[in-house]
Tab-separated table of C-alpha atoms in Angstrom:
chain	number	residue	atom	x	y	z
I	1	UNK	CA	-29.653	9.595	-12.052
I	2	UNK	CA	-26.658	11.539	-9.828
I	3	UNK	CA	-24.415	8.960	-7.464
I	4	UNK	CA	-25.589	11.272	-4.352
I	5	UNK	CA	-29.310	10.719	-5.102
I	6	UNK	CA	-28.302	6.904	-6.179
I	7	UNK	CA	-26.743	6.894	-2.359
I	8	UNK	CA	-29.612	8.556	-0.782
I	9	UNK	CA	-31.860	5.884	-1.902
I	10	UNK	CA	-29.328	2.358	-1.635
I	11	UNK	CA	-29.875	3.237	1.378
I	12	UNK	CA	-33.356	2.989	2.190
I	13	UNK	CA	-35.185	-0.148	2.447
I	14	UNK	CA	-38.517	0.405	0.826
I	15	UNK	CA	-39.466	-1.349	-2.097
I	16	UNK	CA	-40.002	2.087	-3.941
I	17	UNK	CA	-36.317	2.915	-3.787
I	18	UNK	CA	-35.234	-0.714	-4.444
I	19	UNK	CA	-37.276	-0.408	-7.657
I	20	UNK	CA	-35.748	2.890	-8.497
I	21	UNK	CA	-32.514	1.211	-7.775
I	22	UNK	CA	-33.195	-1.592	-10.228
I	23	UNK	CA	-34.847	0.717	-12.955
I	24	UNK	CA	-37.615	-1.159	-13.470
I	25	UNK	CA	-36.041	-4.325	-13.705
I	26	UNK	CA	-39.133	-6.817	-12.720
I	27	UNK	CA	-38.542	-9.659	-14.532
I	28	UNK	CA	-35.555	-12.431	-15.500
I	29	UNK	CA	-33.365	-10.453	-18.128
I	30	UNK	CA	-32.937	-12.811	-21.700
I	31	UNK	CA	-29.291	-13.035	-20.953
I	32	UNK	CA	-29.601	-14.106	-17.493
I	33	UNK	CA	-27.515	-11.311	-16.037
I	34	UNK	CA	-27.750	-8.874	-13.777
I	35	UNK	CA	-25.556	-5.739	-13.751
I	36	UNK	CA	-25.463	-3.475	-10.508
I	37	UNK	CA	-22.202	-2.527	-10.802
I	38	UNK	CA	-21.360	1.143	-9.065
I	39	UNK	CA	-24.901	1.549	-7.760
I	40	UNK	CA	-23.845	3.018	-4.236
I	41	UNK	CA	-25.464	0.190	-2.976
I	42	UNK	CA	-25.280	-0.951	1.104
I	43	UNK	CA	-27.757	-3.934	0.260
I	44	UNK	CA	-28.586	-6.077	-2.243
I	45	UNK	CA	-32.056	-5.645	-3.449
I	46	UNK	CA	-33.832	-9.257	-1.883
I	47	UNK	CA	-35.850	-9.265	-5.408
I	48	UNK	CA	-32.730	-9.964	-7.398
I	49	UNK	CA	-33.255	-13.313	-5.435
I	50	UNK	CA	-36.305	-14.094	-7.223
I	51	UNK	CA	-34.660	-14.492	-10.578
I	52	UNK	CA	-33.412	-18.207	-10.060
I	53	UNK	CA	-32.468	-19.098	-13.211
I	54	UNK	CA	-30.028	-16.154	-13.074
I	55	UNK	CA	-26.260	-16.681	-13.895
I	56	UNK	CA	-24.230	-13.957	-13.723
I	57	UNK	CA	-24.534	-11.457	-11.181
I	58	UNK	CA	-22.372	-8.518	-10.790
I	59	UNK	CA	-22.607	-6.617	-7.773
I	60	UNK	CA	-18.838	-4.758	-8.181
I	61	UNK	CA	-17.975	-0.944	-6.645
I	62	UNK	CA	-21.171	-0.529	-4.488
I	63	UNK	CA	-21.024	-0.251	-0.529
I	64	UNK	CA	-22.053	-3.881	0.234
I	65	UNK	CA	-21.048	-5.616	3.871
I	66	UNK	CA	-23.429	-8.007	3.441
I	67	UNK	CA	-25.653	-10.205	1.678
I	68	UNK	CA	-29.332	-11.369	1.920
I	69	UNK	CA	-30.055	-14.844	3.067
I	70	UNK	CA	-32.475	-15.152	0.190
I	71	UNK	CA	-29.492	-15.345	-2.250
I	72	UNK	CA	-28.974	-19.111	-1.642
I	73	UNK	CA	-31.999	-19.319	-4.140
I	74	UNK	CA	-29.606	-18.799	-6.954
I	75	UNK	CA	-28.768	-21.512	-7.431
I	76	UNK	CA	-27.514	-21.487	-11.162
I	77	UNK	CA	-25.124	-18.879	-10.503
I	78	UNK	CA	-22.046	-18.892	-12.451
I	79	UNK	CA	-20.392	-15.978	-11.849
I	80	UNK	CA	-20.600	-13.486	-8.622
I	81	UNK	CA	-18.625	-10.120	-8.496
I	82	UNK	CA	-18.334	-8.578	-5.211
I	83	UNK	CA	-15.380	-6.875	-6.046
I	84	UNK	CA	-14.859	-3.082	-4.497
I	85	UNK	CA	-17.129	-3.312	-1.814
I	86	UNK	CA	-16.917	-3.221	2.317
I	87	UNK	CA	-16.556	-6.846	2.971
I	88	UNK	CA	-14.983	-7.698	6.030
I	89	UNK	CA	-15.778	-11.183	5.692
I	90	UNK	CA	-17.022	-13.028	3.419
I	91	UNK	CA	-20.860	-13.891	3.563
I	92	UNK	CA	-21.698	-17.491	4.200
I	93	UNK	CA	-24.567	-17.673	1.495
I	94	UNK	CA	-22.267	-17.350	-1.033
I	95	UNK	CA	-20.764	-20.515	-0.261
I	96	UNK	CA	-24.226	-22.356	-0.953
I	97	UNK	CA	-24.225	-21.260	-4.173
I	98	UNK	CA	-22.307	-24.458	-5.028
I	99	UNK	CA	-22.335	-23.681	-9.042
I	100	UNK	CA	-20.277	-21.249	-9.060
I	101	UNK	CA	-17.425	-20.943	-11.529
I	102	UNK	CA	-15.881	-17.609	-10.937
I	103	UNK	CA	-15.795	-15.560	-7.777
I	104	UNK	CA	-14.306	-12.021	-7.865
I	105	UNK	CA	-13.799	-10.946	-3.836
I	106	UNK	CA	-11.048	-8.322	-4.380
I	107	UNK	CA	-10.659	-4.720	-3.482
I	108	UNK	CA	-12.317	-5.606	0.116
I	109	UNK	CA	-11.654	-6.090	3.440
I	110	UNK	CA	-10.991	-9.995	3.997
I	111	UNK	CA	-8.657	-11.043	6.298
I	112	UNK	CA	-9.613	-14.704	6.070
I	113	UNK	CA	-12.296	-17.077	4.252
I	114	UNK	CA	-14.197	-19.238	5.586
I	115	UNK	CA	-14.424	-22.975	6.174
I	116	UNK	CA	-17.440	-23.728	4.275
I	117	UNK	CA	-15.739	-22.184	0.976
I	118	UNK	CA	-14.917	-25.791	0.297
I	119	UNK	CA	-18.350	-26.599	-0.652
I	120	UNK	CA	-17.586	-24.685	-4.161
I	121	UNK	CA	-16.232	-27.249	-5.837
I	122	UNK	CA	-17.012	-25.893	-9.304
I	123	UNK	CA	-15.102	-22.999	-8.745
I	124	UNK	CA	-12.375	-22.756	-11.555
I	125	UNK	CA	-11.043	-18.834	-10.774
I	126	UNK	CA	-10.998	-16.598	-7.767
I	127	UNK	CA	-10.127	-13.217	-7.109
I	128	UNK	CA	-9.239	-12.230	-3.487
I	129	UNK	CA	-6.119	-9.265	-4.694
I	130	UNK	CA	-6.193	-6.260	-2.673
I	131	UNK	CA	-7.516	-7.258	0.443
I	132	UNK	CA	-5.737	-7.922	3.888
I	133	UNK	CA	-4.664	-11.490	4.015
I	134	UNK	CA	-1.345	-12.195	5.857
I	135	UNK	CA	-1.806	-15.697	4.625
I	136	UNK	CA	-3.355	-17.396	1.904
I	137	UNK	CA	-6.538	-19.810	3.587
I	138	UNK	CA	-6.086	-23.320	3.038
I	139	UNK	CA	-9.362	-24.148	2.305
I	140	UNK	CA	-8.303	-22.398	-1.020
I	141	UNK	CA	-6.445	-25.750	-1.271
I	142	UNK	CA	-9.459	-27.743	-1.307
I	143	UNK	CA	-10.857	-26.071	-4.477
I	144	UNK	CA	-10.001	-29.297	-6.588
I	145	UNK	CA	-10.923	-27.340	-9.731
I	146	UNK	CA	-9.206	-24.121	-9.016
I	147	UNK	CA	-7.349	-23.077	-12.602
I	148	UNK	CA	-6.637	-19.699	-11.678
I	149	UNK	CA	-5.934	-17.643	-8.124
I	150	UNK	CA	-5.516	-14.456	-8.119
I	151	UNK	CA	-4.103	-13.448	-4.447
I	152	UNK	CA	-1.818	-10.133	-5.164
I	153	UNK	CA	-1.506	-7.396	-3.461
I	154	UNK	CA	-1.780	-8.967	-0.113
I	155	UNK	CA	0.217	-9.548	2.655
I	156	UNK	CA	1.488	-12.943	2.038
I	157	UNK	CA	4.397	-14.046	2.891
I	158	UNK	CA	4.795	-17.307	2.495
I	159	UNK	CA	2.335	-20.043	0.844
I	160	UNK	CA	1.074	-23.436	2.055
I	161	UNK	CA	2.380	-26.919	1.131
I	162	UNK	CA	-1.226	-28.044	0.593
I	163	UNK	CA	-1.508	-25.961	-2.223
I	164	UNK	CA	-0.043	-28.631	-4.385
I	165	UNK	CA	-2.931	-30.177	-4.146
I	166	UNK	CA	-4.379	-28.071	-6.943
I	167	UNK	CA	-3.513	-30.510	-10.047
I	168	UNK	CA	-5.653	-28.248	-11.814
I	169	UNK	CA	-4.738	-25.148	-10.993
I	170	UNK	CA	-2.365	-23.213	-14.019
I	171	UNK	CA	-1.853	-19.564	-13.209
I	172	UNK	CA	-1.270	-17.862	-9.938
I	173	UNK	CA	-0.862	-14.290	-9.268
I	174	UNK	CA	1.155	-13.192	-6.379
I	175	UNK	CA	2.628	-9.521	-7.301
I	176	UNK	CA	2.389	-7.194	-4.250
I	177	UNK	CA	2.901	-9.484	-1.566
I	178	UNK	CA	5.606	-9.812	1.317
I	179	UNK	CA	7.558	-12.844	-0.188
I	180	UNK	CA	11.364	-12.848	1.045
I	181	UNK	CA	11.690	-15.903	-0.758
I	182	UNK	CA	9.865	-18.057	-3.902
I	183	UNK	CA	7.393	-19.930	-2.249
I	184	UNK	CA	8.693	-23.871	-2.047
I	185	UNK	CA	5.807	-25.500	-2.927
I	186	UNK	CA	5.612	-23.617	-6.410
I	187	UNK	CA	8.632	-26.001	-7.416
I	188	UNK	CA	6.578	-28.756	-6.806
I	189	UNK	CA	4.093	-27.952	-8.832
I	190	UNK	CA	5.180	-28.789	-12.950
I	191	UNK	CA	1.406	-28.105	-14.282
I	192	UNK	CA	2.131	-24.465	-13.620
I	193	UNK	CA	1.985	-22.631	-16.942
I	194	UNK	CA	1.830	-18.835	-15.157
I	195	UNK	CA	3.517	-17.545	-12.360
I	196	UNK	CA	3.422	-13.610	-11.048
I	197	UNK	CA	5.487	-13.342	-8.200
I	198	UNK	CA	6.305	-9.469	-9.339
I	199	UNK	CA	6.896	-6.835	-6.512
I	200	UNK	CA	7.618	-8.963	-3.878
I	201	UNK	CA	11.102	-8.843	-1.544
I	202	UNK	CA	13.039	-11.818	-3.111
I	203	UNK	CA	16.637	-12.046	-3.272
I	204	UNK	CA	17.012	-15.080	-4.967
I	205	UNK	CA	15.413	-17.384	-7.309
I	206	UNK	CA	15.871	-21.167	-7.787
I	207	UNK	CA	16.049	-22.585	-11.134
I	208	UNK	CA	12.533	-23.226	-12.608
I	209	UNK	CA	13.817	-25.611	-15.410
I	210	UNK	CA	12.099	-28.640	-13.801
I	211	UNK	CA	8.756	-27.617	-14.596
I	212	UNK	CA	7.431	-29.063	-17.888
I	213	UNK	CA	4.014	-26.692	-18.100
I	214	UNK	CA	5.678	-23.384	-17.273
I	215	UNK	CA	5.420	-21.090	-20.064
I	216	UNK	CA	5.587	-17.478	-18.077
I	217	UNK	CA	7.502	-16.116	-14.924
I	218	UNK	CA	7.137	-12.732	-13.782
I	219	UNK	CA	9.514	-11.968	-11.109
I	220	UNK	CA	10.520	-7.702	-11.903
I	221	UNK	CA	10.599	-5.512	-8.766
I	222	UNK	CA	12.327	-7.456	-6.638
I	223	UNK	CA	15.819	-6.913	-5.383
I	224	UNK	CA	17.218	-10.246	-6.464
I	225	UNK	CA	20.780	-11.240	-7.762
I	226	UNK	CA	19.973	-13.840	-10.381
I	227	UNK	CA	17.310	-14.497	-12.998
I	228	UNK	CA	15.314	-17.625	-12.489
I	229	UNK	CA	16.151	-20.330	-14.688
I	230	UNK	CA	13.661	-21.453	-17.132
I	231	UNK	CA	12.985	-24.414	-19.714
I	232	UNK	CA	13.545	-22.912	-23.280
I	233	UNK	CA	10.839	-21.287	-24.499
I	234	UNK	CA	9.208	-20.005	-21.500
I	235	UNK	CA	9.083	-16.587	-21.331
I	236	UNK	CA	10.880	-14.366	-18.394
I	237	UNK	CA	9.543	-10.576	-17.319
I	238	UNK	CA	12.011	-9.032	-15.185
I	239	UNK	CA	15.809	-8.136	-14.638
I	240	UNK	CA	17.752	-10.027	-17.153
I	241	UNK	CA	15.516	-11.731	-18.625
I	242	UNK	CA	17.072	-11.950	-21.567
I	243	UNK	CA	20.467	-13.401	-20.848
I	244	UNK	CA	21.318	-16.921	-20.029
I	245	UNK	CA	22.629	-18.260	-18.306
I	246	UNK	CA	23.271	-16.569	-15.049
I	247	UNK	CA	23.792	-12.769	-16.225
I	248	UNK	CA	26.751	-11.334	-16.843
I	249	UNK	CA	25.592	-7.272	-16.862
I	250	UNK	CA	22.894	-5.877	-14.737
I	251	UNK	CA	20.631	-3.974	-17.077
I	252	UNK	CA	17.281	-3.528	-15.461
I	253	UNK	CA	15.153	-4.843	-18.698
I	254	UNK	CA	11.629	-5.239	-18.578
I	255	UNK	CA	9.399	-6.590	-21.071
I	256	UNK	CA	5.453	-5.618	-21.363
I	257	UNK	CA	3.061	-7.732	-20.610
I	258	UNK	CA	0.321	-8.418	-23.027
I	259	UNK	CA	-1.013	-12.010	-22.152
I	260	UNK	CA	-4.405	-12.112	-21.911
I	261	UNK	CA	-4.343	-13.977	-18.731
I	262	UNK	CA	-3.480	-10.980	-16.621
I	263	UNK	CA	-6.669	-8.644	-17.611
I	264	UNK	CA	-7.401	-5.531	-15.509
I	265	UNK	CA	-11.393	-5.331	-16.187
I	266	UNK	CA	-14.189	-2.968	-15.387
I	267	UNK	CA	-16.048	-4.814	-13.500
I	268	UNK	CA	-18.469	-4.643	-16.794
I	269	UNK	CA	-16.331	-6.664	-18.725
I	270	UNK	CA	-15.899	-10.241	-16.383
I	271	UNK	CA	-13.816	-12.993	-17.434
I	272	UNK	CA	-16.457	-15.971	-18.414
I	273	UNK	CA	-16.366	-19.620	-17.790
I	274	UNK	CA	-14.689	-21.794	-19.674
């Protein structure tokens, strides 16, 4: 099936396309998920909706700007990509789905999230890179659960003080943002294990010795004068990062990344629950 025909018919509403959409896909798959990944959809087929004991649906690189009202009848849901889509907000039935674990929203068009995000308190990772945020929402501070944010590529530049509410939270990525300094409430925060504050515009960096959890900074790309200080045994990715104390000779070192915690999927291959 071409994309262009694929297009032609997202498009349409009759049931005909939808089914030729879903190629033949009529009843609740054995694995309870649902792939319509790079469909050219603009609308979610309503008789996805039907499969409630569904609990994984990805719905990543299509042409989506909205969602049905039917989908609050998932309510096992687990895992939602609406990554690489058209979303200029973010669609208020998603926030009923209140099992949740994982919620990829990057690669769209959010300047904001709403209020009633708060009601996902399952929610253990969320995606929101690449979209146009000038600040991060604080209701992402009321995800109790939170483990992982992913918020790069942005325009941050700064982060809220209620963020250290997230006791559980363990790995933030910030890279691609407007920082002129390391946010203040990171230091305040010791269960960090991960933090990605690469490409960013900060000149200095205050000593991260403090906290017990860290275990990996990643400050490269930034024009700064000094190296952040670390615990021993935590690992540093950026200028210097192999000298300490404070460096004596600028050499511009950087060290590949291969931690696991940093994947760049296909929106095929999804990061699962723990």
């Amino acid at each position: 099936m071409g994309n262009s025909l694929k297009a032609i018919l997202a498009f349409l509403p009759s049931s005909k396309c939808q089914k030729y959409i879903l190629e033949d896909l009529e009843e609740m798959p054995v694995d309870k998920m649902v792939d319509l990944s790079g469909r050219q959809m603009r609308r979610l087929p309503v008789h996805i909706c039907s499969f409630r004991e569904l609990v994984k649906l990805y719905l990543s690189d299509n042409n989506l700007n909205h969602l049905p009202p039917e989908l609050e009848q998932l309510q096992n849901l687990q895992i939602l990509a609406l990554d690489f889509n058209n979303f200029k907000a973010l669609p208020l039935v998603v926030c009923t789905l209140k099992q949740l674990c994982i919620l990829y929203l990057g690669n769209n068009k959010l300047c904001s999230l709403p209020l009633e995000l708060r009601l996902l308190q399952n929610l253990k990772t969320l995606w929101i890179e690449s979209n146009c945020l000038q600040y991060l929402p604080e209701v992402v501070c009321e995800l109790s659960l939170l483990k992982t944010l992913h918020a790069g590529s942005n325009a941050l530049r700064t982060l809220p003080p209620q963020l250290q509410c997230l006791q559980e939270l363990r790995t933030i990525w910030l890279s691609g943002n407007l920082l002129s300094e390391f946010p203040p409430v990171l230091l305040d925060m010791p269960f960090l294990e991960v933090i990605d504050v690469d490409r960013n515009s900060i000149r200095f960096f205050p000593s991260l010795a403090h906290l017990p959890g860290l275990k990996l900074v990643i400050y490269d790309h930034n024009p700064c004068r000094n190296a952040p200080k670390v615990a021993k045994g935590v690992r540093r990715v950026g200028r210097w990062s192999e000298e300490t104390p404070e460096p004596r000779k600028r050499s511009g070192a950087v060290i590949e990344i291969t931690l696991d915690e940093k994947p760049l999927l296909p929106p095929a291959a999804k990061t699962e629950p723990e």
